[in-house]
Coordinates of C-alpha atoms in Angstrom, one line a residue:
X147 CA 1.5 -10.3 -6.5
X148 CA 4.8 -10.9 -4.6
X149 CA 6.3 -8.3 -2.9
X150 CA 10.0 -8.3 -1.5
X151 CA 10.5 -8.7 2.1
X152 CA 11.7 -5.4 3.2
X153 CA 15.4 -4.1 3.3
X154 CA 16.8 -3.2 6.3
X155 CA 16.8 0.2 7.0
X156 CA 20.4 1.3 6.3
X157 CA 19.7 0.3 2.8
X158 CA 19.5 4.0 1.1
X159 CA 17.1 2.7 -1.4
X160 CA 14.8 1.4 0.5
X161 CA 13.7 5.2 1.0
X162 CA 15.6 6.6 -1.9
X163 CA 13.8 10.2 -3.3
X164 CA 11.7 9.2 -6.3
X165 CA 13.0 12.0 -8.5
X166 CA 12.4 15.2 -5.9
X167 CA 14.4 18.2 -7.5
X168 CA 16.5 20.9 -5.1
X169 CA 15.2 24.3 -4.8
X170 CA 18.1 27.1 -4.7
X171 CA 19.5 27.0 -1.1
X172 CA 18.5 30.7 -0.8
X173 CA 15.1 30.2 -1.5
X174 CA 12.5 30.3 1.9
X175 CA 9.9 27.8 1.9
X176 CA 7.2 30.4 1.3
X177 CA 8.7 31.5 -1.1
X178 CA 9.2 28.0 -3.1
X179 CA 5.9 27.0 -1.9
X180 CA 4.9 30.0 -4.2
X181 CA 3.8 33.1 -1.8
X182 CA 1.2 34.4 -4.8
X183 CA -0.4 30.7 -4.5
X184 CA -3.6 30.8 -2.3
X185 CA -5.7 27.8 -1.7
X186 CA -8.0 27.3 -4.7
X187 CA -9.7 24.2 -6.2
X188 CA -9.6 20.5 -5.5
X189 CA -7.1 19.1 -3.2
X190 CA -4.8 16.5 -5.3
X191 CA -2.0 14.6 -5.1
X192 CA 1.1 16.2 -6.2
X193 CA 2.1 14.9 -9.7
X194 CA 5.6 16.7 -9.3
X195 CA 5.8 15.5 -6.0
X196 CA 3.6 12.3 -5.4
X197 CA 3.8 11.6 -1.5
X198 CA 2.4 15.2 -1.1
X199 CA -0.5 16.9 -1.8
X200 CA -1.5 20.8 -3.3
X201 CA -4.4 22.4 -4.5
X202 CA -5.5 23.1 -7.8
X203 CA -4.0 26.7 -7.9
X204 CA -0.6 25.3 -6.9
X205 CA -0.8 26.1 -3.0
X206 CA 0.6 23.3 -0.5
X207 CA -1.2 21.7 1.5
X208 CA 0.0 19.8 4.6
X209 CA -3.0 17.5 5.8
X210 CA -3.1 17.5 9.8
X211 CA -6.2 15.5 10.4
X212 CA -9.0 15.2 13.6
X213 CA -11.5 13.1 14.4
X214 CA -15.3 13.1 15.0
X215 CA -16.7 9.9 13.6
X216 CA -20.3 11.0 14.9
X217 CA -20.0 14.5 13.6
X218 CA -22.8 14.5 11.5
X219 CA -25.3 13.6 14.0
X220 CA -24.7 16.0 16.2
X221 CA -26.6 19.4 17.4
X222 CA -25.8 21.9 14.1
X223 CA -24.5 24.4 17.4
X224 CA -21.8 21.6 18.3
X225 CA -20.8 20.7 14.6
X226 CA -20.4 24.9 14.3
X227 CA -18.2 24.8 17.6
X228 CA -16.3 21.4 16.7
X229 CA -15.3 23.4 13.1
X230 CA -14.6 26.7 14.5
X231 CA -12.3 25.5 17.9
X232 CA -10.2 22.8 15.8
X233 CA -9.9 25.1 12.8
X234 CA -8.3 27.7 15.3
X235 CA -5.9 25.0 16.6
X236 CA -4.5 24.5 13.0
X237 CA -6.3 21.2 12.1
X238 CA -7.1 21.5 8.0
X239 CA -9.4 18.5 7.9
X240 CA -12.4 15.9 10.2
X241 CA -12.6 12.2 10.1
X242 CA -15.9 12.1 9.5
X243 CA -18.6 9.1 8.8
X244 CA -21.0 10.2 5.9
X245 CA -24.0 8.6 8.1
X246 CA -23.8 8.1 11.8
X247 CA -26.2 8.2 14.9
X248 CA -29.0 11.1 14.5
X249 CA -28.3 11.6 11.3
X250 CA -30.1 9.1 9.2
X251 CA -29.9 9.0 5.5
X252 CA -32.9 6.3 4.1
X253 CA -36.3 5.4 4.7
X254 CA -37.1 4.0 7.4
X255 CA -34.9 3.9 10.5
X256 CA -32.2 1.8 11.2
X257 CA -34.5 -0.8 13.2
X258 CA -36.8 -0.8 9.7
X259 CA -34.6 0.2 6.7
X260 CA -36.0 1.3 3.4
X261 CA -32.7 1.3 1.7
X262 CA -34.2 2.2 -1.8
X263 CA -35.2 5.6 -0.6
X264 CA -32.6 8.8 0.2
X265 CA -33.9 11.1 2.8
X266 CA -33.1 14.4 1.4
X267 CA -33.3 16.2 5.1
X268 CA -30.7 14.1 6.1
X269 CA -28.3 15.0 2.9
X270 CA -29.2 18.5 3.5
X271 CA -27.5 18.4 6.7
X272 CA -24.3 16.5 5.6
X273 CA -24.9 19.2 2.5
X274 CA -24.2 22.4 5.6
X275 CA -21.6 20.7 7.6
X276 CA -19.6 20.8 4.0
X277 CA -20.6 24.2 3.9
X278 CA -19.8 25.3 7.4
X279 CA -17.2 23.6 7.0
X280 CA -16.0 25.4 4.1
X281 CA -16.3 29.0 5.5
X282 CA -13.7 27.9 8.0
X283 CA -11.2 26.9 5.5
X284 CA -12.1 23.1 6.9
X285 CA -12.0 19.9 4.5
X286 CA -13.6 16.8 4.9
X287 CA -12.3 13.1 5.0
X288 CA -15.8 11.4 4.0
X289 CA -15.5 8.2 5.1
X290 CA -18.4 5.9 3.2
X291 CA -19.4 3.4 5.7
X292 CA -18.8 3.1 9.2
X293 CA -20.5 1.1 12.2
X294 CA -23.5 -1.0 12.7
X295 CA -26.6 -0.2 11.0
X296 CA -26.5 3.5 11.7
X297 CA -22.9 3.5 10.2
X298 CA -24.1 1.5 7.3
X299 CA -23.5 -2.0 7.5
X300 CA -27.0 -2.9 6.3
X301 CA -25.9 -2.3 3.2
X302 CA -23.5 -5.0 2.3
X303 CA -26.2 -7.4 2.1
X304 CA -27.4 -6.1 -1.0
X305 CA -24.9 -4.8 -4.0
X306 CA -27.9 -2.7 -5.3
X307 CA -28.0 -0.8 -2.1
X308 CA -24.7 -0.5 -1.3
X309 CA -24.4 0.9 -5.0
X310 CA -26.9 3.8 -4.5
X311 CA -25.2 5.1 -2.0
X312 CA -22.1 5.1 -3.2
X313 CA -23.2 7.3 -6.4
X314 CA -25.6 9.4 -4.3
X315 CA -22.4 10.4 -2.3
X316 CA -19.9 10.7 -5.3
X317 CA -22.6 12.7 -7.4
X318 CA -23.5 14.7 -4.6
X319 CA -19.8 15.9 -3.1
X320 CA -17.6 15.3 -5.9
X321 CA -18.1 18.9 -6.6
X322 CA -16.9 20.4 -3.1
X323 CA -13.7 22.3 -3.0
X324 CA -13.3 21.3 1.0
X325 CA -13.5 17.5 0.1
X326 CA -10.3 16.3 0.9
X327 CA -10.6 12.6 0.5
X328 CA -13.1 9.5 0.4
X329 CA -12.4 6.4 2.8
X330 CA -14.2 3.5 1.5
X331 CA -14.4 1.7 5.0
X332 CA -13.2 2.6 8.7
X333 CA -11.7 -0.9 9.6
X334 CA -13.1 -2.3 6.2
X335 CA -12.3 -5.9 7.3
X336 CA -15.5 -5.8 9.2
X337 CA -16.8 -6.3 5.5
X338 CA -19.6 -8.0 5.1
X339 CA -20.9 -8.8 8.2
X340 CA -19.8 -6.3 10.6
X341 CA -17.1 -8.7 12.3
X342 CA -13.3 -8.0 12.7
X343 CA -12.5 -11.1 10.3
X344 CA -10.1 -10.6 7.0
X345 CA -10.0 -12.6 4.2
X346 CA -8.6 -11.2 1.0
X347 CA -11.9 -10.9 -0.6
X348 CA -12.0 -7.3 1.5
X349 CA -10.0 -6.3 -0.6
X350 CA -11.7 -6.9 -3.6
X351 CA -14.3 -5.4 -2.1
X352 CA -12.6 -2.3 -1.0
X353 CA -10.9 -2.1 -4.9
X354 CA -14.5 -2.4 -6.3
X355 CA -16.1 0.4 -4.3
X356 CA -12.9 2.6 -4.9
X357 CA -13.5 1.9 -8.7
X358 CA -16.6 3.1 -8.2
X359 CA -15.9 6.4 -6.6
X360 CA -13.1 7.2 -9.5
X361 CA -15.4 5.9 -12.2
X362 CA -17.4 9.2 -11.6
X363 CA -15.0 11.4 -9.3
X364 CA -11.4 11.1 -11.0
X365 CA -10.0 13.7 -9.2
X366 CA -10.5 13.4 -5.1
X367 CA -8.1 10.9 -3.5
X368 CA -9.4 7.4 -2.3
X369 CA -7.8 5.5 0.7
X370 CA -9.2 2.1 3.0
X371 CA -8.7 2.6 6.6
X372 CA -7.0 -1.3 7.9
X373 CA -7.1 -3.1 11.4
X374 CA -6.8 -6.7 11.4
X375 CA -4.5 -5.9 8.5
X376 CA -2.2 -4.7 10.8
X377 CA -2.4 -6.0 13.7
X378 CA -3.3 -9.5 13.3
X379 CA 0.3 -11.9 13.8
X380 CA -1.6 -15.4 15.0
X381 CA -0.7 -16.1 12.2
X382 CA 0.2 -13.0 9.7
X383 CA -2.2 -12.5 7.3
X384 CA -1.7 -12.5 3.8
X385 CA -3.1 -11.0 0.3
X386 CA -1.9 -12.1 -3.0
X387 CA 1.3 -13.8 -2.3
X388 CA 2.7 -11.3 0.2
X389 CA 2.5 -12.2 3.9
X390 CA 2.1 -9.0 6.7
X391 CA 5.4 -8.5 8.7
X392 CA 7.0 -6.1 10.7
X393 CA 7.1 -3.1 10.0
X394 CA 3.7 -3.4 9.3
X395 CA 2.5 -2.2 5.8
X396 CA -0.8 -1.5 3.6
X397 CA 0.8 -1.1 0.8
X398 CA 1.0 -4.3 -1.0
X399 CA -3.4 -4.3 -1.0
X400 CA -3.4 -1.2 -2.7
X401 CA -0.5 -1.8 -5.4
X402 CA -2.9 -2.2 -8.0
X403 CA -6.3 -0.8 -8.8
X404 CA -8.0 2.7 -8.2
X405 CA -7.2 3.0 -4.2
X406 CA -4.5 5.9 -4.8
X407 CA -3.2 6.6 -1.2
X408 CA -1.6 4.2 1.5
X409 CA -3.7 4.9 4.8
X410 CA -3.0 3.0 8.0
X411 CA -4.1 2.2 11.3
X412 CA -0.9 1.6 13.5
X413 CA -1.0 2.7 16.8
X414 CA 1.9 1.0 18.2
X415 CA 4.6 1.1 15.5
X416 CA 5.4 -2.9 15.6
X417 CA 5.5 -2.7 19.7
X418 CA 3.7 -6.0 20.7
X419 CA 0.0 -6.0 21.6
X420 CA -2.8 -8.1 22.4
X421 CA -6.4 -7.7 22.8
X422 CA -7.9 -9.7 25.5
X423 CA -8.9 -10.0 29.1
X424 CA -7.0 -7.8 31.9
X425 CA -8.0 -7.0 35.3
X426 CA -9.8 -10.0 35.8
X427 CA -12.8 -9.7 34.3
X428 CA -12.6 -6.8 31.7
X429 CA -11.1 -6.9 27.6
X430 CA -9.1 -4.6 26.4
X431 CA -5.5 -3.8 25.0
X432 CA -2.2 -4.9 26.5
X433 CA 0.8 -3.5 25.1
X434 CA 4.1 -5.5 26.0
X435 CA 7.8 -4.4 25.6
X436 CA 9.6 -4.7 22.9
X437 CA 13.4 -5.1 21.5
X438 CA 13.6 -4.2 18.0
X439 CA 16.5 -3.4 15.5
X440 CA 18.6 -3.5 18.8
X441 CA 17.3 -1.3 20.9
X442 CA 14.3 -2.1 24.0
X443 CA 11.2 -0.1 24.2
X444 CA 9.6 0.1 27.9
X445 CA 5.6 0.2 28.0
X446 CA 3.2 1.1 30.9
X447 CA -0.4 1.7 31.3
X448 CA -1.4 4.7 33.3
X449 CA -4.4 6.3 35.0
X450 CA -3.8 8.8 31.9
X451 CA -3.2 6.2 28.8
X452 CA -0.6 4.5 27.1
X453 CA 3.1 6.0 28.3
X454 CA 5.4 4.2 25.0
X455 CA 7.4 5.8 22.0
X456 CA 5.6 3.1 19.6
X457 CA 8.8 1.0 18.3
X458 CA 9.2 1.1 15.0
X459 CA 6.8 3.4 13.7
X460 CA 8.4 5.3 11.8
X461 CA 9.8 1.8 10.0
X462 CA 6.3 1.1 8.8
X463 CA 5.8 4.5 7.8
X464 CA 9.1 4.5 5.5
X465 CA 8.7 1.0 4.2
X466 CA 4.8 2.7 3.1
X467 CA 6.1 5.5 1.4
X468 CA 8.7 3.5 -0.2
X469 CA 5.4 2.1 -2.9
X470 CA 4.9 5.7 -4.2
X471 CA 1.8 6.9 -2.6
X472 CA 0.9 9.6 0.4
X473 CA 1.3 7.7 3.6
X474 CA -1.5 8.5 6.0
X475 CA -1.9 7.0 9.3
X476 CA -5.0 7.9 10.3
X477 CA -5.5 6.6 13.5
X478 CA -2.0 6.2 15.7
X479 CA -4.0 6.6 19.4
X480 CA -6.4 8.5 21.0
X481 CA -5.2 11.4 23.0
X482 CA -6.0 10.8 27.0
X483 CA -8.4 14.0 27.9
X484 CA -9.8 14.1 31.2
X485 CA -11.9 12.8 32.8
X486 CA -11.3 10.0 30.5
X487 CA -14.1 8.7 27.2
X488 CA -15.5 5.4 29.3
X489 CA -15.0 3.6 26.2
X490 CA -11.7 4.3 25.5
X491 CA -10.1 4.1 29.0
X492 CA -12.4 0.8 29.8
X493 CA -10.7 -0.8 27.1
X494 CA -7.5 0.6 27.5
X495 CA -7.5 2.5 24.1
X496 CA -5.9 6.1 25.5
X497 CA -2.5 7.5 25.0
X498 CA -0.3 10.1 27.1
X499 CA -0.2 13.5 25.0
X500 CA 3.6 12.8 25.5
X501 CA 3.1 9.5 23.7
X502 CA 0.9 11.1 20.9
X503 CA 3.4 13.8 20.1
X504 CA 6.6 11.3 19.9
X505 CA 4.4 8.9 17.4
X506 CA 3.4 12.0 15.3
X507 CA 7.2 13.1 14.7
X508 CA 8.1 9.6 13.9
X509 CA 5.0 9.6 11.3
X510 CA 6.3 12.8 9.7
X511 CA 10.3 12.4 10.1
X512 CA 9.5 9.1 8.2
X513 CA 7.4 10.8 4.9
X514 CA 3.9 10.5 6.4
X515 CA 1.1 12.1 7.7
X516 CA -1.6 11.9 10.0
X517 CA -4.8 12.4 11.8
X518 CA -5.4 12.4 15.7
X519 CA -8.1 11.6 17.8
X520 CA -8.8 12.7 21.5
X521 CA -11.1 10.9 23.9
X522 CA -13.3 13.8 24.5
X523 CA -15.1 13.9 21.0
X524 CA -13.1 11.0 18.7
X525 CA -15.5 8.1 19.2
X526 CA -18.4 9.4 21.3
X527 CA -21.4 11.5 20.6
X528 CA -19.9 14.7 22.2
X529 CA -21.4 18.0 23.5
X530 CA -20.4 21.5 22.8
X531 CA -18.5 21.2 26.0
X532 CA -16.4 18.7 25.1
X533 CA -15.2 20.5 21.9
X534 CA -13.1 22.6 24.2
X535 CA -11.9 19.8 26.4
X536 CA -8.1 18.7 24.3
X537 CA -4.9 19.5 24.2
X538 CA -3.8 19.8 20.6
X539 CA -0.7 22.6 21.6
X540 CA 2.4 20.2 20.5
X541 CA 0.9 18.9 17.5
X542 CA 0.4 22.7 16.3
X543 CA 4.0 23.0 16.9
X544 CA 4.4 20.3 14.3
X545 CA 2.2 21.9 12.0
X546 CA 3.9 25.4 12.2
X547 CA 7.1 23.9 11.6
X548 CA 6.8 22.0 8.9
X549 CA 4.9 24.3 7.4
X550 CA 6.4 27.6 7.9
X551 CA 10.3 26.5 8.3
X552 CA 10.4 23.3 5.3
X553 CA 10.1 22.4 1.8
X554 CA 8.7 18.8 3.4
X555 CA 7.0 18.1 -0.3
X556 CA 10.8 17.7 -1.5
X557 CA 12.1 15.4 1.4
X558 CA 12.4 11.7 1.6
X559 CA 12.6 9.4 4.8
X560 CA 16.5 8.2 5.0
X561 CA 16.4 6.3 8.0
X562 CA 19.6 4.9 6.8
X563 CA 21.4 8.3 8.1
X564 CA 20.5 8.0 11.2
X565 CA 20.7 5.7 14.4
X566 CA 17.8 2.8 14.3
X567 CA 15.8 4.4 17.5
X568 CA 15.8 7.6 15.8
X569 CA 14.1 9.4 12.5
X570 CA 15.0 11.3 9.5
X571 CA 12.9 13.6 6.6
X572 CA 15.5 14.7 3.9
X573 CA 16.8 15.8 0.9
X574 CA 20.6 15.1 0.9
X575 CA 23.2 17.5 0.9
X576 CA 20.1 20.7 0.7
X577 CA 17.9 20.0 3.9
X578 CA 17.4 17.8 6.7
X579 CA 14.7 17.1 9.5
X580 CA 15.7 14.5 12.4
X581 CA 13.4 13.6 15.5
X582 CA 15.7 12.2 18.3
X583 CA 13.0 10.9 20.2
X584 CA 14.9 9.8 23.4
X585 CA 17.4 13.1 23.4
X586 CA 21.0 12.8 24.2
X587 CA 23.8 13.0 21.8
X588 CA 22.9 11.4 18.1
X589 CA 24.3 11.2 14.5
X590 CA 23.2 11.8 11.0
X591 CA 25.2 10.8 8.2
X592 CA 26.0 14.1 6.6
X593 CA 26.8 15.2 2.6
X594 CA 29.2 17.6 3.1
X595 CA 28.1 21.3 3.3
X596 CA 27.8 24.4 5.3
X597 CA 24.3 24.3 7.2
X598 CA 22.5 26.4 9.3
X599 CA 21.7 24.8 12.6
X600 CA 18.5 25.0 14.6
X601 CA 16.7 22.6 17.3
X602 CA 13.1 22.6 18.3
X603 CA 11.9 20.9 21.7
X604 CA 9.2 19.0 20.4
X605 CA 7.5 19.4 24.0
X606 CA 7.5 22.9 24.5
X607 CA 7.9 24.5 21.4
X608 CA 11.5 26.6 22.5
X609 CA 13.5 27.0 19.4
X610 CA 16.9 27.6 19.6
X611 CA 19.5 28.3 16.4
X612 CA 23.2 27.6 16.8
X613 CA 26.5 28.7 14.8
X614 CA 26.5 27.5 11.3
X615 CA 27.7 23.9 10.8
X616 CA 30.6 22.9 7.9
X617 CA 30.8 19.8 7.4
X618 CA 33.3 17.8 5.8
X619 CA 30.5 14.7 5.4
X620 CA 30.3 11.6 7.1
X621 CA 28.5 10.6 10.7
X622 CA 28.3 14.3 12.2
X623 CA 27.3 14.3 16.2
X624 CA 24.9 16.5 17.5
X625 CA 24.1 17.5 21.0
X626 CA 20.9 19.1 22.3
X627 CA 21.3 22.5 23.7
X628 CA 19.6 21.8 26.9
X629 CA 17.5 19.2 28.4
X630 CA 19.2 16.7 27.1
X631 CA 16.7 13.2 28.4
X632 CA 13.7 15.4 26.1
X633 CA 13.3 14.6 22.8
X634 CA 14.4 17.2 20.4
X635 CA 14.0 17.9 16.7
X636 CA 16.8 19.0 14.5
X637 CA 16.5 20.7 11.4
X638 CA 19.7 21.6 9.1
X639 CA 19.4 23.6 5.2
X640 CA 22.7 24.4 3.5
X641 CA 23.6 27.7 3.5
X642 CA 23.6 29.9 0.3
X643 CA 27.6 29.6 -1.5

């Protein structure tokens, strides 16, 4: 299928609203959310609104992700502390692999597999972290297969197997309230063999397993996690006339079959990286700067991670959002926590907390959402100790602001309102959300109105509310009210005539 190459971004309906409604200007959002709605059933995708999300009972919900690929093999102790400490910190749902490291789900072991056989034991744990789990008011991303023989790979060799345990997951879980969503893959262009090699036949692999899942679980969303997809550009690869570009995108794969949400690895935005040797004698990531849509963006590697704004990234989030589906980027870099994962640092995989917050506005200011990692538990087998060991403080102010202070469900990304470095979540003319991520003085392309004025430093959390704004409509300035080289949110809702 071809797809159009996409419009630049001060084309409005490139990121037009798909029929979102206004609520009455009086209204507060918990009161529009519905304040006698509590948190009851299934998780689903918003028919009303499709690029959100809600439960059965009508309640919002506003996915803000962790991960812990190797949670299931863990000490039940650390899974209990993992739950309870990230729960606290306002995360609502775990990256999780169904069958990692000490947890192992056949006959056998992974060195002599008996694929044809379940271990129950093993279920029965992956039955109490749902459980545990769901005391906490914690949901589950169960992500299908993940890596090497302990994450599954043994299975592609043989459909039969791969088949059984995709209906003794679905049969088993479809049922839980706290499952938020299946993955089929994590970097499902390893398909078949384990190697980072795409052809488009991983696709149809991917469709095939997702119209498995829906053939007996209609109702919990289904998403692929990408990598070469995105990041490959020696040459750009391509799937059914379409050929990747920047902004990078997923959603062309997924515009037909039962895959029902657009989920994306981009950690850069469309900065330009390579992976390769560095220092000598040791592979890794290099990010390079970029200039894109007229504007450069510096990179540098630190003792602490990755210190970039990720160019762009909120382009590839809009142009995503644009094919009708909840954006997730589910993997946007690991947060730096000291003393450092080996892994991670060795290869140059770790990101400031500064960079991590700017690339989470962008993600949001531009319709999506997302799930973070940090060094201390993402991708190793972590102890109880390093549950404690993150700083998750400035994406909680995210969370608490979107959530207690917007009707984000009704918004929009209209990048076309605002300057090309910058980012923009609204409904025109009722409410809008810009993320200025380099501060100073910036514009947004009003509808005329009377709004009330109030800016958040993404960095600390300080809010501060100014003198209502009237404005006659046009390119309105706007000035932070202190700090002015920080980057600052800005949130305007008309006033009640």
């Amino acid at each position: 299928m071809s797809v159009p190459p996409m419009q630049h971004r001060r084309d409005a309906d490139a990121t037009k609203s798909h029929g979102q409604d206004a609520r009455t200007p009086s209204q507060t959002p918990s009161q529009a959310q519905g304040e006698k709605h509590v948190p009851a059933g299934p998780i689903l995708i918003d028919p009303e609104f499709p690029h959100s999300f809600r439960y059965q009972s009508g309640a919002r919900f506003f996915p803000m992700g962790d991960t812990a690929y190797y949670l299931v093999g863990r000490p039940q102790d650390v899974i209990a502390r993992y739950i309870d400490v990230r729960r606290r910190h306002k995360f609502n749902f775990v990256r999780m692999l169904a069958m990692a490291e000490g947890n192992w789900p056949f006959g056998g072991s992974p060195k002599n597999p008996d694929y044809t056989v379940i271990d129950e034991t093993a279920l029965r744990k992956l039955d109490w972290v749902f459980d545990y789990a769901a005391g906490r008011g914690m949901n589950i991303e169960l992500i299908l297969w993940g890596y090497g023989v302990a994450g599954g790979e043994g299975l592609w060799a043989n459909p039969a197997h791969q088949n059984l345990w995709i209906d003794t997951l679905v049969k088993r879980y479809q049922g839980r309230p706290n499952l938020f969503m299946y993955t089929v893959a994590n970097e499902f262009e390893r398909y078949p063999d384990g190697r980072y090699s795409y052809s488009a036949s991983d696709v149809a692999w991917a469709k095939d397993v997702a119209a498995r899942i829906r053939g007996v679980d209609p109702v919990h969303p289904v998403g692929v996690h990408p990598s070469h997809w995105i990041t490959e550009d020696k040459p750009y690869l391509t799937y059914s006339g379409f050929t990747q570009r920047r902004p990078q995108v997923v959603g062309p794969l997924w515009e037909t079959g039962a895959v029902n949400l657009n989920v994306t690895q981009n950690n850069e935005g469309v900065q330009r990286r390579t992976w390769g040797g560095f220092g000598g004698v040791r592979r890794g990531l290099t990010y390079d700067p970029t200039h894109w849509q007229g504007v450069d963006y510096p990179v540098r590697w630190t003792a602490t991670g990755w210190d970039f704004e990720g160019a762009g990234m909120e382009d590839s989030i809009a142009a995503d959002w644009a094919h009708g589906k909840p954006v997730l980027n589910t993997e946007f870099g690991y947060q730096y926590e000291p003393p450092g994962d080996e892994f991670a640092q060795g290869t140059r995989q770790s990101h400031q907390p500064s960079s991590v917050r700017k690339k989470a506005w962008k993600i949001v200011t531009a319709g999506g959402y997302f799930a973070a990692g940090f060094t201390s538990t993402a991708v190793v087998q972590f102890s109880a100790r390093d549950v404690d060991n993150f700083r998750p403080g400035q994406l909680e102010t995210l969370y608490d602001f979107f959530t207690t202070r917007t009707e984000y469900w009704r918004m929009a990304p209209h990048l076309e309102l605002v300057a090309s470095h910058n980012a923009l979540l609204a409904l025109p003319g009722r409410e809008y959300v810009a993320y200025f991520p380099r501060g100073g003085t910036n514009s947004i392309d009003l509808a005329p109105g009377t709004y009330a004025v109030h800016w958040l430093h993404a960095e600390t959390g300080r809010h501060h509310a100014q003198p209502a704004l009237a404005a006659a409509g046009g390119n309105q300035p706007f000035t932070p009210p202190n700090d002015p080289e920080a980057d600052w949110v800005l949130h305007l809702k008309v006033q009640a005539r």
